[in-house]
Tab-separated table of C-alpha atoms and ligand atoms in Angstrom:
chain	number	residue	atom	x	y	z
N	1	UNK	CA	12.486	40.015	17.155
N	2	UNK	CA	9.079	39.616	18.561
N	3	UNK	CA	8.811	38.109	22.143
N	4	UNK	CA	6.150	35.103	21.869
N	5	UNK	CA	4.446	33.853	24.755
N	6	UNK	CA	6.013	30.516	26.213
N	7	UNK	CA	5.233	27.645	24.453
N	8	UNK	CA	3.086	25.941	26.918
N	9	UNK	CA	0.726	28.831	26.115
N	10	UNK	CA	-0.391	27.312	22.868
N	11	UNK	CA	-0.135	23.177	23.287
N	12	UNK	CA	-0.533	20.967	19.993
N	13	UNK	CA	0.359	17.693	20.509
N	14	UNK	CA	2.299	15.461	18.277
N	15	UNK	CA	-0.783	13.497	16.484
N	16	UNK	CA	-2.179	17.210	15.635
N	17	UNK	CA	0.807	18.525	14.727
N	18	UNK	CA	1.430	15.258	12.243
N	19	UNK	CA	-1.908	15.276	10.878
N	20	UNK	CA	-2.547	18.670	10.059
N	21	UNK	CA	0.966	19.076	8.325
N	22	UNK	CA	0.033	15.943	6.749
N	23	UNK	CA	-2.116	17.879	4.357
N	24	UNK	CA	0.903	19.751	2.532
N	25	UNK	CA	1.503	17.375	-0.260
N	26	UNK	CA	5.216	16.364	-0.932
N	27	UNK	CA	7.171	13.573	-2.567
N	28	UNK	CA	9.486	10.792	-0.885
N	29	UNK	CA	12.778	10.206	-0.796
N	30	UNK	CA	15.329	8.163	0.604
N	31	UNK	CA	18.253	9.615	2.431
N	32	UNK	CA	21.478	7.392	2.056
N	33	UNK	CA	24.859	7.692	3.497
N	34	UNK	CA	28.049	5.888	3.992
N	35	UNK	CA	30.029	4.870	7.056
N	36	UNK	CA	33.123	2.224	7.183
N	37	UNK	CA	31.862	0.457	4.060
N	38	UNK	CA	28.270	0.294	5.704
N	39	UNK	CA	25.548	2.069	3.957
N	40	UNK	CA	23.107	3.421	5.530
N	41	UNK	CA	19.273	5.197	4.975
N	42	UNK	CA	16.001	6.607	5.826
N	43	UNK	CA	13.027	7.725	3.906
N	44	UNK	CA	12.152	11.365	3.990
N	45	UNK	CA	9.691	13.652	3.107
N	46	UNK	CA	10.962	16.590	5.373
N	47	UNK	CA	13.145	17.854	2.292
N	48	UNK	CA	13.316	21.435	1.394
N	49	UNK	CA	14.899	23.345	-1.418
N	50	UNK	CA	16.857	26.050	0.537
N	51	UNK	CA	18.967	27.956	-1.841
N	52	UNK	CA	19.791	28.384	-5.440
N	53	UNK	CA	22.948	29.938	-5.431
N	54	UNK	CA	24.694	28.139	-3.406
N	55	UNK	CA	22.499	24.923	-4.113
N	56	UNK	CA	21.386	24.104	-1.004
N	57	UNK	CA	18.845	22.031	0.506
N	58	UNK	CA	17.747	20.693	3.192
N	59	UNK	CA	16.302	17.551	5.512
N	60	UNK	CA	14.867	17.291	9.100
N	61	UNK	CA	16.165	13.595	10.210
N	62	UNK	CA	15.041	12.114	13.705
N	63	UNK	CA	17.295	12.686	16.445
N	64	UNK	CA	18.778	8.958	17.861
N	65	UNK	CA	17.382	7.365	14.308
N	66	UNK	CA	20.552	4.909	12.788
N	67	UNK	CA	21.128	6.986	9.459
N	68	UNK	CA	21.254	10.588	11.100
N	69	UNK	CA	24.288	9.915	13.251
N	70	UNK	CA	25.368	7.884	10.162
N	71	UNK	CA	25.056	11.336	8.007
N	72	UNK	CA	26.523	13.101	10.974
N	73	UNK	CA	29.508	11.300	10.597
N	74	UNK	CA	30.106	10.860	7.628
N	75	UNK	CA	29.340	14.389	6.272
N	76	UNK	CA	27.729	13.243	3.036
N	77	UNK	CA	24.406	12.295	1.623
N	78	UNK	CA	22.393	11.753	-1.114
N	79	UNK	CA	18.600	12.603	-1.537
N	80	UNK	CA	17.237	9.596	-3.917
N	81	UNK	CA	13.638	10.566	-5.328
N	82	UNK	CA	11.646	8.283	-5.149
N	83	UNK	CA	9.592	7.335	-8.502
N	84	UNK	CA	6.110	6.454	-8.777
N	85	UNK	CA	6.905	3.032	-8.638
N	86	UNK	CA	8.899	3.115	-5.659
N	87	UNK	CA	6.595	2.643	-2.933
N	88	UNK	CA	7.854	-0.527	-1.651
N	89	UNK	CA	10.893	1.044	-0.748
N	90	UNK	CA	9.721	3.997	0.667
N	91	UNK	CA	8.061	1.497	3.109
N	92	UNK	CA	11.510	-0.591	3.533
N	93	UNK	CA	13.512	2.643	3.913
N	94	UNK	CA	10.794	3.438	7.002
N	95	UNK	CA	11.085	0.199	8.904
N	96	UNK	CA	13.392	0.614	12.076
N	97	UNK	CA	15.634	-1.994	13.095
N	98	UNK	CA	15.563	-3.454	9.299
N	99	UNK	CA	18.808	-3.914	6.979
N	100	UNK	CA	17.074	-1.233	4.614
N	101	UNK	CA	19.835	-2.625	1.896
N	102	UNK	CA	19.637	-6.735	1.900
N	103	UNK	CA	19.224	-7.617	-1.650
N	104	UNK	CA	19.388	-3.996	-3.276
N	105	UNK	CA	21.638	-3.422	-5.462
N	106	UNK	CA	23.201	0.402	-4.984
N	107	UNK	CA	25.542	2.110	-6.874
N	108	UNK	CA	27.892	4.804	-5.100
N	109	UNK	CA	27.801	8.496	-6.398
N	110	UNK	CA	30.912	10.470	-6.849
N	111	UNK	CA	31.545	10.958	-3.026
N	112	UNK	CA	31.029	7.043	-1.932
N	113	UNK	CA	26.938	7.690	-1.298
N	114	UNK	CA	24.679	5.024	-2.296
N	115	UNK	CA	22.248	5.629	-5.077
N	116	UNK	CA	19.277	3.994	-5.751
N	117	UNK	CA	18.614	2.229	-8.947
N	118	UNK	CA	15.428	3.868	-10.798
N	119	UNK	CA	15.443	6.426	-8.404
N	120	UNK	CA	13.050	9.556	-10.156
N	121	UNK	CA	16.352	11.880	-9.574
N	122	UNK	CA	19.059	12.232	-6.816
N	123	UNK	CA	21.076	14.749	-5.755
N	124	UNK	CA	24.292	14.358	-4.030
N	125	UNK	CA	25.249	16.566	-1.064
N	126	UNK	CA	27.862	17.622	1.838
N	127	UNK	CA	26.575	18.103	4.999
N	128	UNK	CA	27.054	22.588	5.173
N	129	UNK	CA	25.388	23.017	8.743
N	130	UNK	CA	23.432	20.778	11.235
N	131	UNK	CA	21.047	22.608	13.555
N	132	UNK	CA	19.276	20.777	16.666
N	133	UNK	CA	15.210	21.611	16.357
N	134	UNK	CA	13.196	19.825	19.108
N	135	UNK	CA	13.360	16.317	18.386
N	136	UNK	CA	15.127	16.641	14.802
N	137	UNK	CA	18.128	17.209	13.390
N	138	UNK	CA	17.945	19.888	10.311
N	139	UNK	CA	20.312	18.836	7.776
N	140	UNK	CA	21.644	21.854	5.585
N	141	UNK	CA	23.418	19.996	2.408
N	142	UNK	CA	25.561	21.954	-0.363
N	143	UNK	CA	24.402	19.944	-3.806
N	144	UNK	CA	27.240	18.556	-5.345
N	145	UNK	CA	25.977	16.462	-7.912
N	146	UNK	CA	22.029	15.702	-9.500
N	147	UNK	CA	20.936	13.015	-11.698
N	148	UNK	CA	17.201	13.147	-13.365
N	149	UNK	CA	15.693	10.745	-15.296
N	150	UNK	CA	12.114	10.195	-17.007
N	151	UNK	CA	9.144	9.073	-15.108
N	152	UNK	CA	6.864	10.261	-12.463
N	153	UNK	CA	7.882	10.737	-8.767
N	154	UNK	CA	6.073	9.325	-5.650
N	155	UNK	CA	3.613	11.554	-3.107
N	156	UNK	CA	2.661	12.077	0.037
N	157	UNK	CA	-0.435	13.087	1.166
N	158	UNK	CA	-2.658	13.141	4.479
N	159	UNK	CA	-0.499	10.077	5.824
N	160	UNK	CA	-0.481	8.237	2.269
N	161	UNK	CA	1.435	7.542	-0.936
N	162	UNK	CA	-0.438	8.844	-3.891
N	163	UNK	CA	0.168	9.444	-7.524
N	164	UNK	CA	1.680	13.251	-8.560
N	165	UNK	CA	-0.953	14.970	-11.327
N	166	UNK	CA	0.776	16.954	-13.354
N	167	UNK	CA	-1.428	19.952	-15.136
N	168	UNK	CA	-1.214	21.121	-18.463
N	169	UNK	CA	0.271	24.740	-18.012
N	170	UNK	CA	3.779	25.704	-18.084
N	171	UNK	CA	6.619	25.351	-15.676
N	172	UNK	CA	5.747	28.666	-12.965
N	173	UNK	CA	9.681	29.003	-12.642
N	174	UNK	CA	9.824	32.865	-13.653
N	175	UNK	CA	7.778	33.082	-10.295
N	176	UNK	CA	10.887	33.002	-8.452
K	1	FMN	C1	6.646	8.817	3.848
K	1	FMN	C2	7.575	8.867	5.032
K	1	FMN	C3	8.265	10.025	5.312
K	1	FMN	C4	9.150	10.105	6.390
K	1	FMN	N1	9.821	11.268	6.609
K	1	FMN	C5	10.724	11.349	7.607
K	1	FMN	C6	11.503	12.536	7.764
K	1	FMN	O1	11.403	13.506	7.015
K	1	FMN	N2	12.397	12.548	8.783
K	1	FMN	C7	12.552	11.486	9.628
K	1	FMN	O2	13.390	11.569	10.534
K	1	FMN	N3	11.840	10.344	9.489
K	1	FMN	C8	10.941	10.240	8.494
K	1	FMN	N4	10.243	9.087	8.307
K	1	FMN	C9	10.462	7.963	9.239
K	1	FMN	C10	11.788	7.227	8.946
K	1	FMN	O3	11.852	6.801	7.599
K	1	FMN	C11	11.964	5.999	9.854
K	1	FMN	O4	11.913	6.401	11.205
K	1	FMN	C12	13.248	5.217	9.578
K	1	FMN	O5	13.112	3.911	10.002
K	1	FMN	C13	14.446	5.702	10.341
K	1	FMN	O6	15.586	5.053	9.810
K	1	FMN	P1	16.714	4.339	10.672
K	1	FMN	O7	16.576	2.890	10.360
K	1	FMN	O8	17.960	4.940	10.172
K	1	FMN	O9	16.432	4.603	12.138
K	1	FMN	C14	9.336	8.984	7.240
K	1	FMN	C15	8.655	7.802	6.951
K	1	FMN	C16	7.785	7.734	5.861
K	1	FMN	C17	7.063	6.446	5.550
């Protein structure tokens, strides 16, 4: 492997960092997990497709943030999509110190993770491998179980919900 310099070499500070990566577009979803009967989650838009065979994905959850011990400990999640009309609870999934589930009614998947009603699509996952990366945790999580349903999802962009255009041509998945 390559021997970089040390880090201090090149410095990019944490607005930077944030803003620039704010300008790869990506959707939103809410992480949910279960522990003692309390559910817990956190929105996301860290998520990453990691393998096909296995199915494997993954998220990058806040280190000392309520839901990743939760998903620690539990060894379970679900990633809930969030639809196009979804935003408000992208923004009540966000809030820290908030009971993310007063007045929502959840179902539980297979495994005893909450789902999201309307939810764009979830998938339901066991925690494979957990890897410490600065101040996250990355989250590897074997797919279990998906659910799609009609509609458009929710995006991300430059620090902002938006609306996901879809163009005309076909599906690119004999790319890869
Ligand atoms: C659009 C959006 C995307 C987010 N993505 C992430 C993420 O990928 N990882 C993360 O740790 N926090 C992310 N957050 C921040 C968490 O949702 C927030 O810190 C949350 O309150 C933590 O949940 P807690 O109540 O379990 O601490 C995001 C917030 C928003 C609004």
């Amino acid at each position: 492997m390559v021997q970089n310099p040390a880090p201090a070499t090149f410095y990019v500070d944490a607005p930077a960092m944030r803003r620039t990566i704010g300008h790869f577009a990506t959707g939103v979803a809410v992480v949910t997990t279960c522990t003692e009967g309390t559910p817990h989650g956190m929105t996301v838009n860290s998520l990453t497709s990691v393998s096909l065979e296995p199915p494997l994905l993954l998220v990058c959850l806040t280190i000392g943030a309520r839901s990743t011990g939760a998903v620690s400990e539990a060894g379970r999640f679900a990633v809930n999509i969030l639809s196009a009309r979804q935003e408000h609870l992208a923004l009540r999934f966000a809030k820290r110190g908030e009971d993310h589930f007063a007045n929502l009614e959840v179902t539980y998947g297979q495994h005893g993770v909450p789902i999201i009603p309307d939810a764009f699509a979830h998938l339901e996952c066991l925690v494979e491998r957990e890897l410490v990366a600065g101040d996250h945790l990355v989250v590897i999580g074997r797919v279990i179980r998906v659910c799609e349903r009609d509609g458009e999802p929710l995006g991300f962009l430059g620090g902002r919900f938006s609306d996901v255009a879809v163009r005309g041509n076909e599906p690119t998945h004999w790319f890869f």
